[in-house]
Coordinates of C-alpha atoms in Angstrom, one line a residue:
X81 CA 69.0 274.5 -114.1
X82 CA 67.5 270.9 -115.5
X83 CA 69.8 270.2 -118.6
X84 CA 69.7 267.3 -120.1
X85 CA 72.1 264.2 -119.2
X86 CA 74.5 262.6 -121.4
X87 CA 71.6 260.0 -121.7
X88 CA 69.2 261.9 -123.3
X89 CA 72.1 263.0 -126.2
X90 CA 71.7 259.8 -127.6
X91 CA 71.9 259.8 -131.2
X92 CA 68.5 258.0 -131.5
X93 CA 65.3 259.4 -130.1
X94 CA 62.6 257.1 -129.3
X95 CA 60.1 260.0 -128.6
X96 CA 60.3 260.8 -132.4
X97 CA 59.9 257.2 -133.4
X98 CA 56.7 257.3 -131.5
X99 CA 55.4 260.6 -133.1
X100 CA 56.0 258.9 -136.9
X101 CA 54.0 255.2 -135.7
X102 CA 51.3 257.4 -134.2
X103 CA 51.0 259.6 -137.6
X104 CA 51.2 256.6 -139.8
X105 CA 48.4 254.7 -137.9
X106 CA 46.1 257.9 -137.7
X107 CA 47.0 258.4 -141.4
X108 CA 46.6 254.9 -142.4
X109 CA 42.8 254.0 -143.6
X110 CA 41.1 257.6 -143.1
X111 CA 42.3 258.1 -146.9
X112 CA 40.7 255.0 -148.1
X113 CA 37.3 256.0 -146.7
X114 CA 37.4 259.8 -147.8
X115 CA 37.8 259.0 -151.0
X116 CA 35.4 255.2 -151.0
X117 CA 32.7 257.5 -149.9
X118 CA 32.4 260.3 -152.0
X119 CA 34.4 260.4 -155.2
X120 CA 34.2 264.3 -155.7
X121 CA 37.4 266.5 -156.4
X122 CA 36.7 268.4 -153.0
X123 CA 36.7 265.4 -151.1
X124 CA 39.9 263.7 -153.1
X125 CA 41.4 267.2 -152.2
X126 CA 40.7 266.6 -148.7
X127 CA 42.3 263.4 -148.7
X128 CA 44.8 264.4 -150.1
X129 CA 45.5 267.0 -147.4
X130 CA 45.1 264.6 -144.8
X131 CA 47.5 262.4 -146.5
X132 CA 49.9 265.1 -146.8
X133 CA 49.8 266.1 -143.6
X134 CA 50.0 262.9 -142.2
X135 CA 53.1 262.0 -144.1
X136 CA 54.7 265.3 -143.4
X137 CA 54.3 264.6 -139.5
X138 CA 55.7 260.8 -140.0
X139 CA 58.6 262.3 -142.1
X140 CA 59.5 264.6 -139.0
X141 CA 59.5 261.8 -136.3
X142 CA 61.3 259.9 -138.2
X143 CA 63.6 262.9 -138.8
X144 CA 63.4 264.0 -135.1
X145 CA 65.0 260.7 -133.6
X146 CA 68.0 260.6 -135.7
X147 CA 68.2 264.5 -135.3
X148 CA 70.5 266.1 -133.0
X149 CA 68.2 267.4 -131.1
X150 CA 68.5 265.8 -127.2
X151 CA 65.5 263.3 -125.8
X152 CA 64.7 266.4 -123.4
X153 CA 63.2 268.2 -126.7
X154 CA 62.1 265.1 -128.8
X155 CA 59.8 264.3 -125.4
X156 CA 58.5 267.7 -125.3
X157 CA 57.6 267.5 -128.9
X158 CA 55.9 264.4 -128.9
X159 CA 53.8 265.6 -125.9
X160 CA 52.6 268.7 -127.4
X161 CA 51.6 266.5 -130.6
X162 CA 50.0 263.9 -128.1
X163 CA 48.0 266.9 -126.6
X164 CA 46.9 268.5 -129.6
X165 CA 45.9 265.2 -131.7
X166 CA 43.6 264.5 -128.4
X167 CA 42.7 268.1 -127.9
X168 CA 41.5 268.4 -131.7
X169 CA 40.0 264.9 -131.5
X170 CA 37.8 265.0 -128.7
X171 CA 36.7 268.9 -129.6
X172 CA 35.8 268.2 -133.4
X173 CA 36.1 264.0 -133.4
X174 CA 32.0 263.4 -132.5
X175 CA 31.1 266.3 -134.9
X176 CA 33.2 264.5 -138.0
X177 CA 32.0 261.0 -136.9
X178 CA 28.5 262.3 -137.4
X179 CA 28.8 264.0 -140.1
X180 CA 30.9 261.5 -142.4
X181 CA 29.4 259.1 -144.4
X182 CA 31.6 256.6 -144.2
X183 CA 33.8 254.9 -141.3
X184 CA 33.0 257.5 -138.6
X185 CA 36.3 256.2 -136.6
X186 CA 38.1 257.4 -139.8
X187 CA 36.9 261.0 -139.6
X188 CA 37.6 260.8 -136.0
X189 CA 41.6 259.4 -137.0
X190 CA 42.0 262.7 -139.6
X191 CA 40.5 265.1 -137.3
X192 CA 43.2 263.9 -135.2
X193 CA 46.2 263.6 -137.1
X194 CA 45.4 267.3 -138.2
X195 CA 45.2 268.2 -134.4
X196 CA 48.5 266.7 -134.3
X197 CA 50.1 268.4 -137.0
X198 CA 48.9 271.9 -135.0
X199 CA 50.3 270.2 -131.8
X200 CA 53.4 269.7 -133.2
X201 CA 54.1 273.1 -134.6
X202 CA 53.4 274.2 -131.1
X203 CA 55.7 272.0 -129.3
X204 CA 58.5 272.8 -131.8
X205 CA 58.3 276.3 -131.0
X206 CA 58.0 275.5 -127.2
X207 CA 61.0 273.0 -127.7
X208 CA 63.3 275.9 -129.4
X209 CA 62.1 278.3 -126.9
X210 CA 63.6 275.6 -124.1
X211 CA 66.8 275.3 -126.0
X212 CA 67.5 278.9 -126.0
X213 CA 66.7 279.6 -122.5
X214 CA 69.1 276.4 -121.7
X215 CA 71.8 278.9 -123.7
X216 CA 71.0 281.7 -121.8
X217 CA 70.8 279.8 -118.3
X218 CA 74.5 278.8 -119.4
X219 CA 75.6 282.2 -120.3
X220 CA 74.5 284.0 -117.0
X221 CA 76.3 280.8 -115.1
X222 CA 79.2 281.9 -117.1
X223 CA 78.5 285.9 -116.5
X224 CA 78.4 285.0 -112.5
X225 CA 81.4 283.4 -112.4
X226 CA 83.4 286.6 -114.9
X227 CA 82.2 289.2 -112.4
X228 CA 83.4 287.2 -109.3
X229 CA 86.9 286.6 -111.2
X230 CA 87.0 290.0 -112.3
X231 CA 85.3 291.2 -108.9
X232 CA 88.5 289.7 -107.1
X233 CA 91.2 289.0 -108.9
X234 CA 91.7 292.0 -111.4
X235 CA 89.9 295.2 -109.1
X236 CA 92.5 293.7 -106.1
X237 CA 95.6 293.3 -108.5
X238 CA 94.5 297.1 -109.4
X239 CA 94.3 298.3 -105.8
X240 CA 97.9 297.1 -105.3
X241 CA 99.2 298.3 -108.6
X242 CA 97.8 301.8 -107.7
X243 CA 99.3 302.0 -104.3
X244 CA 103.0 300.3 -105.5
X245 CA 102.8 303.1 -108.1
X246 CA 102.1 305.9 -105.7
X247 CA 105.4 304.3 -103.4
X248 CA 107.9 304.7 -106.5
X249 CA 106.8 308.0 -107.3
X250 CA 107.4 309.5 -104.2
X251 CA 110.6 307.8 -104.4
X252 CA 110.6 306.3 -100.6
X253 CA 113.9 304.6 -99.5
X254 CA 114.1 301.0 -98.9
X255 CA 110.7 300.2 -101.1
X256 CA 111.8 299.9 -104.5
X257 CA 112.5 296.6 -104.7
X258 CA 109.2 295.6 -102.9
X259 CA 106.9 297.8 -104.8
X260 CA 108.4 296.2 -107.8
X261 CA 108.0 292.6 -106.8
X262 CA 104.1 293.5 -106.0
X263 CA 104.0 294.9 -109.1
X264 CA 105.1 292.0 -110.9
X265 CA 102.7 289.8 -108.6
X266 CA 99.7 292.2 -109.5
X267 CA 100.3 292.0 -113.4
X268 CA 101.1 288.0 -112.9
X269 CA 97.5 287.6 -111.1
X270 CA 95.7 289.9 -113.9
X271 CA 97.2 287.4 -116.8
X272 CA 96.1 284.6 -114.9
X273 CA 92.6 285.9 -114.8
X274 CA 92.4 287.0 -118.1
X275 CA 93.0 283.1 -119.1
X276 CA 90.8 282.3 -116.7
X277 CA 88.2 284.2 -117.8
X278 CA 89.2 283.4 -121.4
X279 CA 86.8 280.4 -122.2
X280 CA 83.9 282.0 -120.8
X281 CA 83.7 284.6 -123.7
X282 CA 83.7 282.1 -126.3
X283 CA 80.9 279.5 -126.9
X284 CA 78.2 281.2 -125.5
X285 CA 75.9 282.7 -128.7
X286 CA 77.1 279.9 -131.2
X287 CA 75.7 277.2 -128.6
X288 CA 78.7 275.0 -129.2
X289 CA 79.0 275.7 -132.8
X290 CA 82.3 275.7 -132.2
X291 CA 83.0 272.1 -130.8
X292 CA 84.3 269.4 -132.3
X293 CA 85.7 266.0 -131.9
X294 CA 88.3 265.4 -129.2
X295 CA 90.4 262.4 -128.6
X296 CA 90.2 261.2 -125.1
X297 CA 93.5 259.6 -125.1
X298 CA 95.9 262.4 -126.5
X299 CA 94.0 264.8 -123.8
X300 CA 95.1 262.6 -121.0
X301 CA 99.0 262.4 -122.5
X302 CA 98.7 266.1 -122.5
X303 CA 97.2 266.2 -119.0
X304 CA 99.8 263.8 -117.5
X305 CA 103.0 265.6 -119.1
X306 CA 101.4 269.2 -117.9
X307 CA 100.6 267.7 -114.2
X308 CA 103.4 265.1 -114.0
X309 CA 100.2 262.6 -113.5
X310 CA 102.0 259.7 -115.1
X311 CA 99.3 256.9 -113.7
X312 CA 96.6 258.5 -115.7
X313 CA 98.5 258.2 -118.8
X314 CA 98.6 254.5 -118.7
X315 CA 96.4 252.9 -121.7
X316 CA 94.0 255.7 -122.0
X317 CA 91.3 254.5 -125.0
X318 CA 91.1 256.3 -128.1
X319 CA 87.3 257.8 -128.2
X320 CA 86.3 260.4 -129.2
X321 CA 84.0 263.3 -127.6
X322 CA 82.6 266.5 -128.7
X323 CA 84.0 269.2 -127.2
X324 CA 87.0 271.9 -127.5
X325 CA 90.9 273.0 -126.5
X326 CA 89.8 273.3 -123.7
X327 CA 88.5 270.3 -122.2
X328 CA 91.9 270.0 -121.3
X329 CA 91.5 272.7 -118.4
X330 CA 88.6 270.6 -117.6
X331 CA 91.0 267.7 -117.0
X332 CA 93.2 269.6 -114.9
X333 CA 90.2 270.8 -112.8
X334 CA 88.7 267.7 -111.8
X335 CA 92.3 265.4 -111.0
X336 CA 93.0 268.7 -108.8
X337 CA 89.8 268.4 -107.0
X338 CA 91.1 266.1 -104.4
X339 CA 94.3 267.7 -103.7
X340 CA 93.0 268.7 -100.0
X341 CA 92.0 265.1 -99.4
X342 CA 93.1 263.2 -96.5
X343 CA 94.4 260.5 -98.2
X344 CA 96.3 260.0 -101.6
X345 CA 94.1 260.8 -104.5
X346 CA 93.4 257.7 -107.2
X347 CA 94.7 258.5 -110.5
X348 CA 92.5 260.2 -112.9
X349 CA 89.7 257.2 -114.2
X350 CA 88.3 256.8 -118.1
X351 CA 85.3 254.6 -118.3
X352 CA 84.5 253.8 -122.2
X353 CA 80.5 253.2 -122.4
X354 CA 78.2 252.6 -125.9
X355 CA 77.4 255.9 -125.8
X356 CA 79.5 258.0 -122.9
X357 CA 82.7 258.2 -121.6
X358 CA 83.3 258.9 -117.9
X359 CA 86.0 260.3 -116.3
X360 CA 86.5 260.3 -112.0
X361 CA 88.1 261.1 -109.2
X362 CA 88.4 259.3 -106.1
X363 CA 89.6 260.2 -102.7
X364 CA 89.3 259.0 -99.1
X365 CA 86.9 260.8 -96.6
X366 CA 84.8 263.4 -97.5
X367 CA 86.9 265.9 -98.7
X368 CA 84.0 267.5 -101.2
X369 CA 81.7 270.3 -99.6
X370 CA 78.3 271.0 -99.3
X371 CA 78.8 274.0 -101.3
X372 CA 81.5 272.9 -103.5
X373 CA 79.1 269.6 -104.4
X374 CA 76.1 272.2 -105.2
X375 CA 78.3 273.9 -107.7
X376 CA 79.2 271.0 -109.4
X377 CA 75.6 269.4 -109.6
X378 CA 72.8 272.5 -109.6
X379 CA 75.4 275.3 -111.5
X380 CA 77.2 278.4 -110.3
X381 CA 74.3 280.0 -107.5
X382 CA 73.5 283.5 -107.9
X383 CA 74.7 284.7 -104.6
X384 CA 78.6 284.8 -104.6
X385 CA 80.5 282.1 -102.4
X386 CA 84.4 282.9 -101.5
X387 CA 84.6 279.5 -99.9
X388 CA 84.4 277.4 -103.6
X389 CA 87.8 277.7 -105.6
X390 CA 87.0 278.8 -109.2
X391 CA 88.4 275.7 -110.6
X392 CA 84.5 274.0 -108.9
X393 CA 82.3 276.3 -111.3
X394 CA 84.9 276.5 -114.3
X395 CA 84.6 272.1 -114.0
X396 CA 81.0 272.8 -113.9
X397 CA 80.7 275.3 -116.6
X398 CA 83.2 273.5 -119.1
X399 CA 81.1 270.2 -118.7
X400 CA 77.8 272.0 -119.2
X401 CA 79.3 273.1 -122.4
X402 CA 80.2 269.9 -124.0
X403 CA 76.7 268.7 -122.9
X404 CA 77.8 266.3 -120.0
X405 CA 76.8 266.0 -116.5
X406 CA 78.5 265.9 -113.1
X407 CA 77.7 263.3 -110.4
X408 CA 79.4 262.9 -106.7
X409 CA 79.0 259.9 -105.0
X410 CA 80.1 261.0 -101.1
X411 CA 80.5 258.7 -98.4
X412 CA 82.1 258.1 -94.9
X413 CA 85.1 256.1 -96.0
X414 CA 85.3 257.9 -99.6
X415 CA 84.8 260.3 -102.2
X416 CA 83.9 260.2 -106.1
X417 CA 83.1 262.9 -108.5
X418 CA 82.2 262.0 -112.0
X419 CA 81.9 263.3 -115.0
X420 CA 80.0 262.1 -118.2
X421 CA 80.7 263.5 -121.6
X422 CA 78.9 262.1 -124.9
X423 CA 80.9 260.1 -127.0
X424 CA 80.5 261.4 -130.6
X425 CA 81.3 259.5 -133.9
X426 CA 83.7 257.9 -135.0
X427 CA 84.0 260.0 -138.5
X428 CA 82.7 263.0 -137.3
X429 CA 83.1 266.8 -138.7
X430 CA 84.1 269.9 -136.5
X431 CA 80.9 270.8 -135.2
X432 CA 79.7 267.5 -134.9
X433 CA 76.8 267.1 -132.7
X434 CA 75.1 263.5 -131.7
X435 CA 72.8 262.6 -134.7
X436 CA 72.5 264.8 -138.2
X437 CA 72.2 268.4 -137.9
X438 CA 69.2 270.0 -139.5
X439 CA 70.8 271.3 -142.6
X440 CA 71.5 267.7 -143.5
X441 CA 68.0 266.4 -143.2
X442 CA 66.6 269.3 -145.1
X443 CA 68.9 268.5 -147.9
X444 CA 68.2 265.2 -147.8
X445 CA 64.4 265.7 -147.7
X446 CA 65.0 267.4 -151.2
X447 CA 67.4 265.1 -152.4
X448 CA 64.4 262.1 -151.7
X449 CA 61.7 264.3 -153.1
X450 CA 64.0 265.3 -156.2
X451 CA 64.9 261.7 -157.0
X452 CA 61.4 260.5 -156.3
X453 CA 59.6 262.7 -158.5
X454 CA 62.4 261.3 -161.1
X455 CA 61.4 257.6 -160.8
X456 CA 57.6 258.4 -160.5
X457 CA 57.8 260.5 -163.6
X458 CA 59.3 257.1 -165.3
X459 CA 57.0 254.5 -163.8
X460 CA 54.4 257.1 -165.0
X461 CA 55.1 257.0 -168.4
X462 CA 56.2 253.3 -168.5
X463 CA 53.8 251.5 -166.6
X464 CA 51.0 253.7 -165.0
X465 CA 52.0 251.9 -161.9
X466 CA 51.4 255.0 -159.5
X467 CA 48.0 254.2 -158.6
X468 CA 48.8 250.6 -157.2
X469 CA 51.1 252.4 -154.2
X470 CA 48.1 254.3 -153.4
X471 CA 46.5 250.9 -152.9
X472 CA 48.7 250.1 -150.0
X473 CA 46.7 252.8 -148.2
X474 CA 42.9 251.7 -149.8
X475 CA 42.5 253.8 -152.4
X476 CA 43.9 253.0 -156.2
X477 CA 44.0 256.8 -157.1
X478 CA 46.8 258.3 -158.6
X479 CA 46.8 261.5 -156.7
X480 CA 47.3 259.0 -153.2
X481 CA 49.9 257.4 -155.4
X482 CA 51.8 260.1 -156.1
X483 CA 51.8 261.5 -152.2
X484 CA 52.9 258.1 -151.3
X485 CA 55.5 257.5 -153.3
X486 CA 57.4 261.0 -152.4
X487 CA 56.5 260.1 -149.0
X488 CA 59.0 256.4 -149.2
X489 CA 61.1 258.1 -151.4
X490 CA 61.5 260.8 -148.6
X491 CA 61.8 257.9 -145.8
X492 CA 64.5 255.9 -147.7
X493 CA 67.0 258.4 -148.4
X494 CA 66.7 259.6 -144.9
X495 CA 68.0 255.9 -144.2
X496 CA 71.0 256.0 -147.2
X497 CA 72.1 259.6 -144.9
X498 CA 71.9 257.6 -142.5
X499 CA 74.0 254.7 -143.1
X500 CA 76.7 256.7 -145.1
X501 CA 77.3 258.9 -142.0
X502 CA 78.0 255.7 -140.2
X503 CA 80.1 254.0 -142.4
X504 CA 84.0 255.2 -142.2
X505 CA 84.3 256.4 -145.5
X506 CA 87.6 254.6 -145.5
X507 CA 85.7 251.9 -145.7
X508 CA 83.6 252.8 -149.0
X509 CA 85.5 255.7 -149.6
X510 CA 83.6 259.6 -149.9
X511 CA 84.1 260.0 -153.8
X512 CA 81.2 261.1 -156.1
X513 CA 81.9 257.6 -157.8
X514 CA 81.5 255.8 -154.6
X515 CA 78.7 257.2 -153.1
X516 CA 77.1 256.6 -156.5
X517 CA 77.5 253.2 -156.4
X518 CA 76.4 253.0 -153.0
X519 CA 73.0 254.6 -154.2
X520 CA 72.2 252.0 -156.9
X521 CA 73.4 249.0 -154.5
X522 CA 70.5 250.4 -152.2
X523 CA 68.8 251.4 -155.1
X524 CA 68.9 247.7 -156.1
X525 CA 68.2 246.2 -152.4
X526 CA 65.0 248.2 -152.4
X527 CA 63.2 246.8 -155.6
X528 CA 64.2 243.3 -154.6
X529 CA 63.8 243.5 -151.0
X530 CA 61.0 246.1 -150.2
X531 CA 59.1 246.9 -153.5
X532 CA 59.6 243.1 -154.8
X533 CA 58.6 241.5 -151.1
X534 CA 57.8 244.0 -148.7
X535 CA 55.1 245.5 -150.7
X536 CA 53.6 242.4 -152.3
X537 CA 52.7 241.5 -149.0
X538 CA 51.0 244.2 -148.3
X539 CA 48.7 244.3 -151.5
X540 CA 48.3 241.1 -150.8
X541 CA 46.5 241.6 -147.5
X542 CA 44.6 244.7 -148.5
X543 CA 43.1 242.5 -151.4
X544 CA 45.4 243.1 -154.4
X545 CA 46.0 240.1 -155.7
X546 CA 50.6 240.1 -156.1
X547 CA 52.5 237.6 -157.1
X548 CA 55.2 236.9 -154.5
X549 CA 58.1 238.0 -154.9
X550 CA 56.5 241.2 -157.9
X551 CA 60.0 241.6 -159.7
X552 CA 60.0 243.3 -163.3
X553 CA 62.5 245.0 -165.3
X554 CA 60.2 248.6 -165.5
X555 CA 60.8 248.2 -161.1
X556 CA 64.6 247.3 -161.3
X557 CA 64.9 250.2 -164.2
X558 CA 62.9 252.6 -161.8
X559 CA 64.9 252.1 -159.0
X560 CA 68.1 251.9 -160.4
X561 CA 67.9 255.3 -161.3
X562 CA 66.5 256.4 -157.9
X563 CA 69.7 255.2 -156.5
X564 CA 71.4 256.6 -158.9
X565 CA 69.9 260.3 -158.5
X566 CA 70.0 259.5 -154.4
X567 CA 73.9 258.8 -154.3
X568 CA 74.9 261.3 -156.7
X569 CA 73.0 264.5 -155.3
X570 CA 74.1 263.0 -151.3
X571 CA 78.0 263.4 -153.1
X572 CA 77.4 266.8 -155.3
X573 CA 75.0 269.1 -152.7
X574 CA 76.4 270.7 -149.8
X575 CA 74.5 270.5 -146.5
X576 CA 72.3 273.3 -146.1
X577 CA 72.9 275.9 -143.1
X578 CA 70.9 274.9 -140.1
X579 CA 69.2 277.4 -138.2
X580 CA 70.7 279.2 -135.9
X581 CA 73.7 279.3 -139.0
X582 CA 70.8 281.1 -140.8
X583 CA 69.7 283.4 -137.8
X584 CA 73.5 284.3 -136.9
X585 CA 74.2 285.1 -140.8
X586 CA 70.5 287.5 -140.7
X587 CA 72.1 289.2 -137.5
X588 CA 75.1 290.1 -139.1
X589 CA 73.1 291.5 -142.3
X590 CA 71.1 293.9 -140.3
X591 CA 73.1 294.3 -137.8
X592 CA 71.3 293.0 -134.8
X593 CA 70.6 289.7 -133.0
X594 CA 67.8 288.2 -133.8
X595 CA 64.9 287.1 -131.4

């Protein structure tokens, strides 16, 4: 099965920061000549839409890369949005560039940003479709490897519990103190399967709901004082990774992989990278199969394989569940298996995943919209200054301003979420107070920085004459309180369920899973 590597688990997804430039540039311009052209409500409508739709497809890159979806999905996204922005484009592009009466390579950029909206709905459902057969892939790795356990170890602890029985009750001289020996072996081997087996019935429909962060360094202590490794407790860092209780079997799998090596085993390895944390074996000769190496790097195969110890696919299955990956470097002289995990924050919650789950962004998405519509309602009955952010995209109109503004107010509390999930918060402390003020400092950063320089700028080179830097008291009022509303609805709202919360809570309901 192709799952993704720890590398494409990175926190930040390029592929989404692609789909939001892409938007914006279609989006940016076709407005202006919509509306320049033909000053009729239909056609403000329409520009309206496009500016709308536009937006709404920036707003999801940009939500997409800091997401914790992996790169695997953002790619396949930003493909399908590729393919149906070019699709759309060269299918209805010549018929809008003939048809418009104004800049016919802006009708050809809105046809195209709408065939990228449809492209994107598309390759979000294709995307979620790929996740969940990933799940299921997992799951029947897991189901392969219960039936060879149970297959095995259980139906032959059976057999000789059975036959034992059968001895005492006949009563046969001389075997009583066998049978019962056996007996004891049997019932030994079936508890030893039954924790065996134990992690494979957990984890599999949540999708790793249930991990969480890990220190690296306790594991190892525990590992070492369990396997009497004391070299692999020696200065082991203190990262973090996402995973569960028992990533500790999966210590105690791969240090015992070399125990039929040639040579004396190296003590169990802990590599600290930006974003990973590998952990190795290595042993002289080449003491890993062909077989046992498949397991490790393809998944459990279908057809069963008595000459692979279980400890091979539970080491596979284990690192397949915290998201990692296993590589083997074999050669003449020696032998490394290694295993990369994803490191995850520093500050992170059970159930932490690399980047901000959905529920997050949703809530902030209504947090920027809430607080937006708050300081646009001021500047509105202040100043009338609405219409000027419209100009940043060529028309003064104050339906464009409106759709603008909720679309930076949008963009900018994504980027306070942002921050405040990667600042300790014993650093700024988590209080409603404190996250309060930390809203009207950014609050206060964005009217000097962006609305007082940034966007003066900007008029300035689409012909609005700004002075440089544009800094009032109505703008420091305005977005004072949109820091305000920003850090105080962050500190008060709870984070919305994501979606497969939402899907497992509707199964329970009516008692069925859902598709």
């Amino acid at each position: 099965m192709d799952r993704p590597s720890p590398s494409d688990r990175l926190a930040f997804k390029p592929a989404g920061v692609a789909i939001a430039v892409v938007a914006f540039l279609l989006t940016r311009g076709t407005v202006a000549d919509l509306l320049v052209t033909d000053t009729a409500l239909a056609m403000e409508m329409s520009a309206v839409f496009v500016l709308v739709v536009g937006f709404g497809v920036v707003l999801y890159g940009v939500n997409l890369a800091i997401s914790a979806r992996d790169r695997a999905y953002a790619r396949s996204v930003l493909e399908w949005f590729v393919a149906g922005s070019a699709a759309v484009g060269l299918a209805l592009g010549p018929l809008a560039m003939t048809s418009s009466p104004g800049d016919a390579t802006a009708a050809a950029a809105a046809v195209g940003i709408v065939g990228g909206g449809a492209g994107l709905l598309v390759g979000i459902r294709g995307a979620e479709a790929d996740r969940r057969q990933a799940v299921v892939d997992r799951q029947i790795e897991q189901a392969r490897l219960l039936n060879r356990i149970l297959r095995h170890e259980v139906r032959n602890s059976v057999t000789i519990l059975q036959g034992h029985t059968d001895l005492l009750f006949e009563g046969q001289a001389g075997t009583a103190g066998r049978s019962k020996t056996a007996i004891t072996d049997a019932i030994a081997r079936i508890d030893r399967a039954v924790d065996e087996t134990r992690f494979l019935t957990v984890g599999t429909v949540d999708g790793g709901s249930a991990l969480g962060p890990v220190r690296i360094d306790e594991a190892i202590r525990r590992h070492a004082e369990r396997t009497a490794r004391v070299e692999s407790a020696e200065s082991p860092p203190s990262v973090t990774i996402r995973a569960d209780r028992y990533f500790d079997r999966l210590l105690d799998e791969l240090a015992a992989l070399p125990d039929w090596a040639d040579g004396g085993a190296g003590p169990l390895a802990v590599d600290v990278r930006d974003r990973l944390v590998e952990l190795s074996v290595t042993a002289p000769g080449a003491w890993l199969s062909d077989r046992e190496r498949e397991v490790l790097v393809e998944g459990v195969p279908e057809q069963e394989r008595n000459d692979v110890d279980y400890g091979v696919p539970v080491l596979r299955l284990l690192v397949a569940r915290y998201g990692g990956e296993v590589v083997v470097d074999a050669t003449d002289k020696e032998t490394t298996v290694r295993v990369l995990l994803p490191r995850s924050s520093r500050n992170a919650a059970s159930g932490d995943a690399p980047g901000l789950a959905s529920g997050t962004l949703w809530r902030t998405l209504g947090i920027g919209l809430a607080a937006g519509v708050a300081m646009g309602a001021f500047f509105q009955a202040t100043t009338g200054t609405l219409p000027v952010i419209g100009a940043l995209y060529g028309a003064s109109v104050s339906s464009v301003g409106w759709v603008a503004h909720l679309f930076h107010s949008a963009v900018f509390a994504t980027v306070f979420t942002v921050a405040r999930s990667e600042v300790p918060d014993d650093l700024l402390g988590d209080s409603v107070g404190a996250t309060v003020a930390a809203g009207i400092a950014y609050g206060l950063f964005l009217w000097f920085v962006m609305a007082g320089v940034v966007m003066s700028l900007w008029l300035n080179a689409v012909g609005v004459a700004t002075p440089l830097p544009n800094l009032n008291a109505a703008s420091l009022v305005g977005h004072l309180l949109w820091g305000g509303l920003v850090g105080a609805l962050s500190a008060t709202l709870p984070s919305l369920p994501d979606r497969q919360a939402v899907r497992n809570r509707l199964s329970t309901a009516v008692g069925r899973k859902l598709p």
